PDB file of N, CA, C and O in Angstrom:
ATOM      1  N   SER A   1     133.751 134.716 113.475  1.00 48.00           N
ATOM      2  CA  SER A   1     133.958 135.460 112.244  1.00 48.00           C
ATOM      3  C   SER A   1     133.128 134.799 111.148  1.00 48.00           C
ATOM      4  O   SER A   1     132.641 133.659 111.124  1.00 48.00           O
ATOM      5  N   ILE A   2     132.895 135.673 110.169  1.00 53.00           N
ATOM      6  CA  ILE A   2     132.134 135.206 109.046  1.00 53.00           C
ATOM      7  C   ILE A   2     132.868 134.052 108.276  1.00 53.00           C
ATOM      8  O   ILE A   2     132.184 133.011 107.902  1.00 53.00           O
ATOM      9  N   SER A   3     134.171 134.187 108.046  1.00 82.00           N
ATOM     10  CA  SER A   3     134.764 133.142 107.268  1.00 82.00           C
ATOM     11  C   SER A   3     134.885 131.940 108.062  1.00 82.00           C
ATOM     12  O   SER A   3     134.748 130.834 107.469  1.00 82.00           O
ATOM     13  N   GLY A   4     134.966 131.915 109.436  1.00 85.00           N
ATOM     14  CA  GLY A   4     134.897 130.725 110.258  1.00 85.00           C
ATOM     15  C   GLY A   4     133.547 130.092 110.123  1.00 85.00           C
ATOM     16  O   GLY A   4     133.428 128.905 110.099  1.00 85.00           O
ATOM     17  N   ARG A   5     132.563 130.963 110.101  1.00 88.00           N
ATOM     18  CA  ARG A   5     131.136 130.321 110.084  1.00 88.00           C
ATOM     19  C   ARG A   5     130.986 129.749 108.660  1.00 88.00           C
ATOM     20  O   ARG A   5     130.363 128.691 108.573  1.00 88.00           O
ATOM     21  N   ALA A   6     131.444 130.443 107.637  1.00 86.00           N
ATOM     22  CA  ALA A   6     131.267 129.849 106.234  1.00 86.00           C
ATOM     23  C   ALA A   6     131.962 128.607 106.116  1.00 86.00           C
ATOM     24  O   ALA A   6     131.481 127.654 105.537  1.00 86.00           O
ATOM     25  N   PHE A   7     133.113 128.464 106.699  1.00 84.00           N
ATOM     26  CA  PHE A   7     133.890 127.169 106.704  1.00 84.00           C
ATOM     27  C   PHE A   7     133.126 126.095 107.413  1.00 84.00           C
ATOM     28  O   PHE A   7     133.095 124.952 106.943  1.00 84.00           O
ATOM     29  N   CYS A   8     132.566 126.400 108.568  1.00 89.00           N
ATOM     30  CA  CYS A   8     131.706 125.423 109.285  1.00 89.00           C
ATOM     31  C   CYS A   8     130.590 124.946 108.453  1.00 89.00           C
ATOM     32  O   CYS A   8     130.238 123.725 108.332  1.00 89.00           O
ATOM     33  N   ILE A   9     129.863 125.786 107.819  1.00 90.00           N
ATOM     34  CA  ILE A   9     128.756 125.509 106.888  1.00 90.00           C
ATOM     35  C   ILE A   9     129.284 124.601 105.730  1.00 90.00           C
ATOM     36  O   ILE A   9     128.611 123.607 105.367  1.00 90.00           O
ATOM     37  N   ALA A  10     130.353 125.060 105.146  1.00 87.00           N
ATOM     38  CA  ALA A  10     130.919 124.385 104.014  1.00 87.00           C
ATOM     39  C   ALA A  10     131.352 122.862 104.432  1.00 87.00           C
ATOM     40  O   ALA A  10     131.067 121.946 103.648  1.00 87.00           O
ATOM     41  N   ASN A  11     131.915 122.803 105.653  1.00 89.00           N
ATOM     42  CA  ASN A  11     132.344 121.571 106.121  1.00 89.00           C
ATOM     43  C   ASN A  11     131.152 120.630 106.340  1.00 89.00           C
ATOM     44  O   ASN A  11     131.156 119.398 106.141  1.00 89.00           O
ATOM     45  N   GLU A  12     130.042 121.219 106.973  1.00 94.00           N
ATOM     46  CA  GLU A  12     128.890 120.464 107.132  1.00 94.00           C
ATOM     47  C   GLU A  12     128.269 119.960 105.825  1.00 94.00           C
ATOM     48  O   GLU A  12     127.820 118.672 105.789  1.00 94.00           O
ATOM     49  N   ILE A  13     128.244 120.756 104.755  1.00 95.00           N
ATOM     50  CA  ILE A  13     127.713 120.304 103.513  1.00 95.00           C
ATOM     51  C   ILE A  13     128.625 119.234 102.978  1.00 95.00           C
ATOM     52  O   ILE A  13     128.151 118.218 102.467  1.00 95.00           O
ATOM     53  N   PHE A  14     130.018 119.300 103.057  1.00 95.00           N
ATOM     54  CA  PHE A  14     130.845 118.409 102.683  1.00 95.00           C
ATOM     55  C   PHE A  14     130.702 117.038 103.326  1.00 95.00           C
ATOM     56  O   PHE A  14     130.666 115.931 102.748  1.00 95.00           O
ATOM     57  N   THR A  15     130.540 117.099 104.696  1.00 96.00           N
ATOM     58  CA  THR A  15     130.417 115.856 105.470  1.00 96.00           C
ATOM     59  C   THR A  15     129.141 115.188 105.037  1.00 96.00           C
ATOM     60  O   THR A  15     129.067 113.914 104.916  1.00 96.00           O
ATOM     61  N   THR A  16     128.041 115.869 104.895  1.00 97.00           N
ATOM     62  CA  THR A  16     126.754 115.313 104.369  1.00 97.00           C
ATOM     63  C   THR A  16     126.902 114.619 103.009  1.00 97.00           C
ATOM     64  O   THR A  16     126.437 113.615 102.746  1.00 97.00           O
ATOM     65  N   GLU A  17     127.577 115.311 102.091  1.00 98.00           N
ATOM     66  CA  GLU A  17     127.826 114.811 100.726  1.00 98.00           C
ATOM     67  C   GLU A  17     128.733 113.556 100.811  1.00 98.00           C
ATOM     68  O   GLU A  17     128.392 112.544 100.127  1.00 98.00           O
ATOM     69  N   LYS A  18     129.730 113.542 101.621  1.00 98.00           N
ATOM     70  CA  LYS A  18     130.544 112.387 101.785  1.00 98.00           C
ATOM     71  C   LYS A  18     129.666 111.275 102.334  1.00 98.00           C
ATOM     72  O   LYS A  18     129.851 110.026 101.803  1.00 98.00           O
ATOM     73  N   THR A  19     128.812 111.472 103.212  1.00 98.00           N
ATOM     74  CA  THR A  19     127.957 110.366 103.816  1.00 98.00           C
ATOM     75  C   THR A  19     127.051 109.899 102.763  1.00 98.00           C
ATOM     76  O   THR A  19     126.793 108.660 102.673  1.00 98.00           O
ATOM     77  N   PHE A  20     126.524 110.757 101.963  1.00 98.00           N
ATOM     78  CA  PHE A  20     125.534 110.466 100.868  1.00 98.00           C
ATOM     79  C   PHE A  20     126.226 109.618  99.700  1.00 98.00           C
ATOM     80  O   PHE A  20     125.699 108.481  99.350  1.00 98.00           O
ATOM     81  N   VAL A  21     127.331 109.877  99.426  1.00 98.00           N
ATOM     82  CA  VAL A  21     128.163 109.099  98.432  1.00 98.00           C
ATOM     83  C   VAL A  21     128.503 107.786  98.982  1.00 98.00           C
ATOM     84  O   VAL A  21     128.290 106.695  98.318  1.00 98.00           O
ATOM     85  N   LYS A  22     128.784 107.621 100.223  1.00 98.00           N
ATOM     86  CA  LYS A  22     129.083 106.355 100.855  1.00 98.00           C
ATOM     87  C   LYS A  22     127.818 105.476 100.801  1.00 98.00           C
ATOM     88  O   LYS A  22     127.901 104.365 100.587  1.00 98.00           O
ATOM     89  N   SER A  23     126.789 106.045 101.094  1.00 98.00           N
ATOM     90  CA  SER A  23     125.453 105.428 101.166  1.00 98.00           C
ATOM     91  C   SER A  23     125.042 104.896  99.582  1.00 98.00           C
ATOM     92  O   SER A  23     124.565 103.750  99.484  1.00 98.00           O
ATOM     93  N   LEU A  24     125.341 105.826  98.662  1.00 98.00           N
ATOM     94  CA  LEU A  24     125.168 105.378  97.365  1.00 98.00           C
ATOM     95  C   LEU A  24     125.973 104.223  96.903  1.00 98.00           C
ATOM     96  O   LEU A  24     125.570 103.308  96.233  1.00 98.00           O
ATOM     97  N   GLN A  25     127.248 104.284  97.364  1.00 98.00           N
ATOM     98  CA  GLN A  25     128.195 103.105  97.015  1.00 98.00           C
ATOM     99  C   GLN A  25     127.724 101.871  97.670  1.00 98.00           C
ATOM    100  O   GLN A  25     127.873 100.797  97.027  1.00 98.00           O
ATOM    101  N   VAL A  26     127.193 101.955  98.885  1.00 98.00           N
ATOM    102  CA  VAL A  26     126.673 100.613  99.605  1.00 98.00           C
ATOM    103  C   VAL A  26     125.569 100.103  98.776  1.00 98.00           C
ATOM    104  O   VAL A  26     125.455  98.967  98.634  1.00 98.00           O
ATOM    105  N   ILE A  27     124.630 100.985  98.406  1.00 97.00           N
ATOM    106  CA  ILE A  27     123.516 100.532  97.638  1.00 97.00           C
ATOM    107  C   ILE A  27     123.906  99.827  96.275  1.00 97.00           C
ATOM    108  O   ILE A  27     123.420  98.770  96.026  1.00 97.00           O
ATOM    109  N   LYS A  28     124.865 100.395  95.654  1.00 97.00           N
ATOM    110  CA  LYS A  28     125.452  99.742  94.484  1.00 97.00           C
ATOM    111  C   LYS A  28     126.034  98.405  94.762  1.00 97.00           C
ATOM    112  O   LYS A  28     125.830  97.430  94.059  1.00 97.00           O
ATOM    113  N   GLU A  29     126.911  98.359  95.780  1.00 96.00           N
ATOM    114  CA  GLU A  29     127.727  97.193  96.075  1.00 96.00           C
ATOM    115  C   GLU A  29     126.855  96.143  96.685  1.00 96.00           C
ATOM    116  O   GLU A  29     127.015  94.800  96.427  1.00 96.00           O
ATOM    117  N   VAL A  30     125.897  96.426  97.557  1.00 96.00           N
ATOM    118  CA  VAL A  30     125.106  95.521  98.309  1.00 96.00           C
ATOM    119  C   VAL A  30     123.800  95.085  97.557  1.00 96.00           C
ATOM    120  O   VAL A  30     123.368  93.929  97.704  1.00 96.00           O
ATOM    121  N   TYR A  31     123.257  96.040  96.828  1.00 93.00           N
ATOM    122  CA  TYR A  31     121.933  95.735  96.203  1.00 93.00           C
ATOM    123  C   TYR A  31     121.973  95.734  94.715  1.00 93.00           C
ATOM    124  O   TYR A  31     121.593  94.759  94.090  1.00 93.00           O
ATOM    125  N   ALA A  32     122.378  96.831  94.169  1.00 94.00           N
ATOM    126  CA  ALA A  32     122.159  96.972  92.660  1.00 94.00           C
ATOM    127  C   ALA A  32     123.022  95.917  91.901  1.00 94.00           C
ATOM    128  O   ALA A  32     122.499  95.233  91.062  1.00 94.00           O
ATOM    129  N   ASP A  33     124.305  95.887  92.127  1.00 93.00           N
ATOM    130  CA  ASP A  33     125.151  94.990  91.384  1.00 93.00           C
ATOM    131  C   ASP A  33     124.831  93.576  91.614  1.00 93.00           C
ATOM    132  O   ASP A  33     124.637  92.791  90.594  1.00 93.00           O
ATOM    133  N   PRO A  34     124.677  93.089  92.837  1.00 89.00           N
ATOM    134  CA  PRO A  34     124.378  91.694  93.009  1.00 89.00           C
ATOM    135  C   PRO A  34     122.868  91.297  92.422  1.00 89.00           C
ATOM    136  O   PRO A  34     122.852  90.158  91.824  1.00 89.00           O
ATOM    137  N   MET A  35     122.070  92.229  92.532  1.00 88.00           N
ATOM    138  CA  MET A  35     120.673  91.920  91.991  1.00 88.00           C
ATOM    139  C   MET A  35     120.777  91.795  90.480  1.00 88.00           C
ATOM    140  O   MET A  35     120.141  90.951  89.832  1.00 88.00           O
ATOM    141  N   GLU A  36     121.543  92.654  89.824  1.00 87.00           N
ATOM    142  CA  GLU A  36     121.638  92.610  88.422  1.00 87.00           C
ATOM    143  C   GLU A  36     122.309  91.379  87.889  1.00 87.00           C
ATOM    144  O   GLU A  36     122.016  90.799  86.912  1.00 87.00           O
ATOM    145  N   ASN A  37     123.294  90.839  88.692  1.00 85.00           N
ATOM    146  CA  ASN A  37     124.016  89.649  88.351  1.00 85.00           C
ATOM    147  C   ASN A  37     123.158  88.383  88.481  1.00 85.00           C
ATOM    148  O   ASN A  37     123.413  87.331  87.832  1.00 85.00           O
ATOM    149  N   ILE A  38     122.072  88.390  89.359  1.00 83.00           N
ATOM    150  CA  ILE A  38     121.377  87.126  89.496  1.00 83.00           C
ATOM    151  C   ILE A  38     119.987  87.056  88.925  1.00 83.00           C
ATOM    152  O   ILE A  38     119.450  86.008  88.884  1.00 83.00           O
ATOM    153  N   ILE A  39     119.509  88.217  88.375  1.00 82.00           N
ATOM    154  CA  ILE A  39     118.127  88.168  87.868  1.00 82.00           C
ATOM    155  C   ILE A  39     118.046  87.746  86.456  1.00 82.00           C
ATOM    156  O   ILE A  39     119.022  87.790  85.690  1.00 82.00           O
ATOM    157  N   SER A  40     116.923  87.297  86.085  1.00 67.00           N
ATOM    158  CA  SER A  40     116.700  86.939  84.678  1.00 67.00           C
ATOM    159  C   SER A  40     115.411  87.590  84.220  1.00 67.00           C
ATOM    160  O   SER A  40     114.601  88.148  85.039  1.00 67.00           O
ATOM    161  N   TYR A  41     115.074  87.436  82.967  1.00 60.00           N
ATOM    162  CA  TYR A  41     113.842  88.093  82.461  1.00 60.00           C
ATOM    163  C   TYR A  41     112.490  87.533  83.126  1.00 60.00           C
ATOM    164  O   TYR A  41     111.514  88.080  83.160  1.00 60.00           O
ATOM    165  N   ASP A  42     112.611  86.159  83.534  1.00 63.00           N
ATOM    166  CA  ASP A  42     111.410  85.558  83.941  1.00 63.00           C
ATOM    167  C   ASP A  42     111.467  85.226  85.539  1.00 63.00           C
ATOM    168  O   ASP A  42     110.649  84.442  86.057  1.00 63.00           O
ATOM    169  N   ASP A  43     112.247  85.897  86.148  1.00 58.00           N
ATOM    170  CA  ASP A  43     112.441  85.739  87.620  1.00 58.00           C
ATOM    171  C   ASP A  43     111.245  86.301  88.327  1.00 58.00           C
ATOM    172  O   ASP A  43     110.765  87.390  87.955  1.00 58.00           O
ATOM    173  N   SER A  44     110.687  85.482  89.208  1.00 64.00           N
ATOM    174  CA  SER A  44     109.464  86.013  89.907  1.00 64.00           C
ATOM    175  C   SER A  44     109.848  87.036  90.926  1.00 64.00           C
ATOM    176  O   SER A  44     108.903  87.839  91.356  1.00 64.00           O
ATOM    177  N   PHE A  45     111.070  87.096  91.396  1.00 70.00           N
ATOM    178  CA  PHE A  45     111.493  88.137  92.367  1.00 70.00           C
ATOM    179  C   PHE A  45     111.633  89.465  91.755  1.00 70.00           C
ATOM    180  O   PHE A  45     110.985  90.390  92.188  1.00 70.00           O
ATOM    181  N   MET A  46     112.386  89.529  90.692  1.00 78.00           N
ATOM    182  CA  MET A  46     112.520  90.802  89.959  1.00 78.00           C
ATOM    183  C   MET A  46     112.956  90.436  88.577  1.00 78.00           C
ATOM    184  O   MET A  46     113.864  89.692  88.381  1.00 78.00           O
ATOM    185  N   THR A  47     112.318  91.158  87.674  1.00 80.00           N
ATOM    186  CA  THR A  47     112.806  91.052  86.280  1.00 80.00           C
ATOM    187  C   THR A  47     113.862  92.004  85.894  1.00 80.00           C
ATOM    188  O   THR A  47     114.085  93.019  86.605  1.00 80.00           O
ATOM    189  N   LYS A  48     114.607  91.787  84.770  1.00 83.00           N
ATOM    190  CA  LYS A  48     115.661  92.801  84.300  1.00 83.00           C
ATOM    191  C   LYS A  48     114.985  94.131  84.040  1.00 83.00           C
ATOM    192  O   LYS A  48     115.500  95.215  84.261  1.00 83.00           O
ATOM    193  N   ILE A  49     113.633  94.038  83.554  1.00 85.00           N
ATOM    194  CA  ILE A  49     113.006  95.250  83.218  1.00 85.00           C
ATOM    195  C   ILE A  49     112.731  96.013  84.568  1.00 85.00           C
ATOM    196  O   ILE A  49     112.887  97.261  84.574  1.00 85.00           O
ATOM    197  N   SER A  50     112.223  95.292  85.535  1.00 86.00           N
ATOM    198  CA  SER A  50     112.102  96.018  86.874  1.00 86.00           C
ATOM    199  C   SER A  50     113.412  96.513  87.392  1.00 86.00           C
ATOM    200  O   SER A  50     113.444  97.651  87.869  1.00 86.00           O
ATOM    201  N   TRP A  51     114.511  95.816  87.292  1.00 89.00           N
ATOM    202  CA  TRP A  51     115.805  96.271  87.856  1.00 89.00           C
ATOM    203  C   TRP A  51     116.154  97.568  87.036  1.00 89.00           C
ATOM    204  O   TRP A  51     116.595  98.487  87.669  1.00 89.00           O
ATOM    205  N   LYS A  52     115.863  97.566  85.756  1.00 91.00           N
ATOM    206  CA  LYS A  52     116.341  98.770  84.923  1.00 91.00           C
ATOM    207  C   LYS A  52     115.470  99.965  85.354  1.00 91.00           C
ATOM    208  O   LYS A  52     115.921 101.082  85.377  1.00 91.00           O
ATOM    209  N   THR A  53     114.167  99.664  85.584  1.00 92.00           N
ATOM    210  CA  THR A  53     113.311 100.734  86.135  1.00 92.00           C
ATOM    211  C   THR A  53     113.729 101.376  87.329  1.00 92.00           C
ATOM    212  O   THR A  53     113.713 102.569  87.456  1.00 92.00           O
ATOM    213  N   ILE A  54     114.208 100.611  88.232  1.00 93.00           N
ATOM    214  CA  ILE A  54     114.675 101.057  89.566  1.00 93.00           C
ATOM    215  C   ILE A  54     116.007 101.730  89.456  1.00 93.00           C
ATOM    216  O   ILE A  54     116.273 102.660  90.077  1.00 93.00           O
ATOM    217  N   PHE A  55     116.918 101.069  88.790  1.00 95.00           N
ATOM    218  CA  PHE A  55     118.430 101.459  88.816  1.00 95.00           C
ATOM    219  C   PHE A  55     118.928 102.147  87.632  1.00 95.00           C
ATOM    220  O   PHE A  55     120.200 102.390  87.499  1.00 95.00           O
ATOM    221  N   GLN A  56     118.061 102.418  86.544  1.00 95.00           N
ATOM    222  CA  GLN A  56     118.714 102.912  85.386  1.00 95.00           C
ATOM    223  C   GLN A  56     119.509 104.163  85.463  1.00 95.00           C
ATOM    224  O   GLN A  56     120.364 104.428  84.703  1.00 95.00           O
ATOM    225  N   ASN A  57     119.006 105.056  86.349  1.00 97.00           N
ATOM    226  CA  ASN A  57     119.748 106.393  86.528  1.00 97.00           C
ATOM    227  C   ASN A  57     120.803 106.268  87.632  1.00 97.00           C
ATOM    228  O   ASN A  57     121.489 107.342  87.796  1.00 97.00           O
ATOM    229  N   PHE A  58     120.840 105.195  88.333  1.00 97.00           N
ATOM    230  CA  PHE A  58     121.747 105.158  89.447  1.00 97.00           C
ATOM    231  C   PHE A  58     123.201 105.381  89.065  1.00 97.00           C
ATOM    232  O   PHE A  58     123.833 106.164  89.840  1.00 97.00           O
ATOM    233  N   PRO A  59     123.765 104.784  88.061  1.00 96.00           N
ATOM    234  CA  PRO A  59     125.274 105.067  87.781  1.00 96.00           C
ATOM    235  C   PRO A  59     125.546 106.507  87.558  1.00 96.00           C
ATOM    236  O   PRO A  59     126.435 107.130  88.026  1.00 96.00           O
ATOM    237  N   ALA A  60     124.618 107.180  86.774  1.00 97.00           N
ATOM    238  CA  ALA A  60     124.786 108.744  86.627  1.00 97.00           C
ATOM    239  C   ALA A  60     124.648 109.530  87.889  1.00 97.00           C
ATOM    240  O   ALA A  60     125.380 110.398  88.126  1.00 97.00           O
ATOM    241  N   ILE A  61     123.809 109.060  88.732  1.00 98.00           N
ATOM    242  CA  ILE A  61     123.653 109.895  90.014  1.00 98.00           C
ATOM    243  C   ILE A  61     124.872 109.586  90.857  1.00 98.00           C
ATOM    244  O   ILE A  61     125.357 110.616  91.433  1.00 98.00           O
ATOM    245  N   LEU A  62     125.384 108.340  91.038  1.00 98.00           N
ATOM    246  CA  LEU A  62     126.574 108.112  91.739  1.00 98.00           C
ATOM    247  C   LEU A  62     127.785 108.843  91.227  1.00 98.00           C
ATOM    248  O   LEU A  62     128.516 109.521  91.945  1.00 98.00           O
ATOM    249  N   LYS A  63     127.979 108.870  89.884  1.00 98.00           N
ATOM    250  CA  LYS A  63     129.070 109.577  89.284  1.00 98.00           C
ATOM    251  C   LYS A  63     128.938 110.977  89.481  1.00 98.00           C
ATOM    252  O   LYS A  63     129.994 111.639  89.772  1.00 98.00           O
ATOM    253  N   LEU A  64     127.739 111.662  89.383  1.00 98.00           N
ATOM    254  CA  LEU A  64     127.554 113.083  89.639  1.00 98.00           C
ATOM    255  C   LEU A  64     128.007 113.333  91.086  1.00 98.00           C
ATOM    256  O   LEU A  64     128.730 114.368  91.236  1.00 98.00           O
ATOM    257  N   HIS A  65     127.480 112.651  92.011  1.00 98.00           N
ATOM    258  CA  HIS A  65     127.772 112.849  93.397  1.00 98.00           C
ATOM    259  C   HIS A  65     129.277 112.692  93.865  1.00 98.00           C
ATOM    260  O   HIS A  65     129.732 113.408  94.634  1.00 98.00           O
ATOM    261  N   GLU A  66     129.881 111.728  93.171  1.00 98.00           N
ATOM    262  CA  GLU A  66     131.300 111.530  93.309  1.00 98.00           C
ATOM    263  C   GLU A  66     132.086 112.662  92.800  1.00 98.00           C
ATOM    264  O   GLU A  66     133.081 113.145  93.482  1.00 98.00           O
ATOM    265  N   LYS A  67     131.687 113.200  91.711  1.00 98.00           N
ATOM    266  CA  LYS A  67     132.336 114.455  91.141  1.00 98.00           C
ATOM    267  C   LYS A  67     132.108 115.618  92.094  1.00 98.00           C
ATOM    268  O   LYS A  67     133.145 116.388  92.300  1.00 98.00           O
ATOM    269  N   ILE A  68     130.902 115.874  92.504  1.00 97.00           N
ATOM    270  CA  ILE A  68     130.562 116.834  93.500  1.00 97.00           C
ATOM    271  C   ILE A  68     131.536 116.821  94.753  1.00 97.00           C
ATOM    272  O   ILE A  68     132.162 117.753  95.120  1.00 97.00           O
ATOM    273  N   LEU A  69     131.605 115.670  95.294  1.00 97.00           N
ATOM    274  CA  LEU A  69     132.432 115.351  96.397  1.00 97.00           C
ATOM    275  C   LEU A  69     133.896 115.701  96.107  1.00 97.00           C
ATOM    276  O   LEU A  69     134.491 116.345  96.954  1.00 97.00           O
ATOM    277  N   GLY A  70     134.293 115.159  95.006  1.00 96.00           N
ATOM    278  CA  GLY A  70     135.763 115.431  94.609  1.00 96.00           C
ATOM    279  C   GLY A  70     135.964 116.922  94.403  1.00 96.00           C
ATOM    280  O   GLY A  70     137.072 117.462  94.924  1.00 96.00           O
ATOM    281  N   ASP A  71     135.036 117.605  93.817  1.00 95.00           N
ATOM    282  CA  ASP A  71     135.263 119.111  93.679  1.00 95.00           C
ATOM    283  C   ASP A  71     135.268 119.851  95.072  1.00 95.00           C
ATOM    284  O   ASP A  71     135.997 120.767  95.259  1.00 95.00           O
ATOM    285  N   MET A  72     134.269 119.438  95.870  1.00 93.00           N
ATOM    286  CA  MET A  72     134.342 120.018  97.268  1.00 93.00           C
ATOM    287  C   MET A  72     135.659 119.745  97.963  1.00 93.00           C
ATOM    288  O   MET A  72     136.118 120.604  98.698  1.00 93.00           O
ATOM    289  N   GLU A  73     136.220 118.484  97.890  1.00 92.00           N
ATOM    290  CA  GLU A  73     137.463 118.220  98.556  1.00 92.00           C
ATOM    291  C   GLU A  73     138.556 119.205  98.072  1.00 92.00           C
ATOM    292  O   GLU A  73     139.385 119.635  98.833  1.00 92.00           O
ATOM    293  N   GLU A  74     138.515 119.467  96.659  1.00 90.00           N
ATOM    294  CA  GLU A  74     139.627 120.240  96.140  1.00 90.00           C
ATOM    295  C   GLU A  74     139.389 121.772  96.706  1.00 90.00           C
ATOM    296  O   GLU A  74     140.487 122.341  97.033  1.00 90.00           O
ATOM    297  N   VAL A  75     138.296 122.251  96.774  1.00 86.00           N
ATOM    298  CA  VAL A  75     137.956 123.553  97.291  1.00 86.00           C
ATOM    299  C   VAL A  75     138.420 123.700  98.796  1.00 86.00           C
ATOM    300  O   VAL A  75     139.041 124.658  99.211  1.00 86.00           O
ATOM    301  N   LEU A  76     137.991 122.707  99.596  1.00 82.00           N
ATOM    302  CA  LEU A  76     138.314 122.753 100.977  1.00 82.00           C
ATOM    303  C   LEU A  76     139.782 122.565 101.285  1.00 82.00           C
ATOM    304  O   LEU A  76     140.292 123.082 102.200  1.00 82.00           O
ATOM    305  N   LYS A  77     140.435 121.870 100.348  1.00 82.00           N
ATOM    306  CA  LYS A  77     141.900 121.811 100.584  1.00 82.00           C
ATOM    307  C   LYS A  77     142.666 123.075 100.448  1.00 82.00           C
ATOM    308  O   LYS A  77     143.659 123.332 101.050  1.00 82.00           O
ATOM    309  N   LYS A  78     142.065 123.933  99.555  1.00 78.00           N
ATOM    310  CA  LYS A  78     142.807 125.311  99.257  1.00 78.00           C
ATOM    311  C   LYS A  78     142.601 126.236 100.502  1.00 78.00           C
ATOM    312  O   LYS A  78     143.435 127.063 100.602  1.00 78.00           O
ATOM    313  N   ASP A  79     141.751 125.964 101.346  1.00 61.00           N
ATOM    314  CA  ASP A  79     141.398 126.882 102.480  1.00 61.00           C
ATOM    315  C   ASP A  79     142.222 126.460 103.687  1.00 61.00           C
ATOM    316  O   ASP A  79     142.680 125.467 103.867  1.00 61.00           O
TER     317      ASP A  79
END
C-alpha cells in the first residue's frame, strides 16, 4: 500500500537522522568539547582560533538536527 510504503520511507529517514544526531553527539563529546578545554592560543597542536574555525557552527547544527529528530519522533508517534 502507498501509506505502508510512505511509512517505510519516513522510518528510513528517521533512522538516518537518528544515526546522524548520535554521530554529531559523539563528535561533540569525544572531540569538540575536550579539545576546547585543553587548547590555548599558542598551542602548536591547535589554537583557539583554529578550533573556532572548525567548530563555530557545530552547536547550531547539532541543535537543529536534534530539533528535526524530535519533530520526526512526534510525527511518527501519531501514526
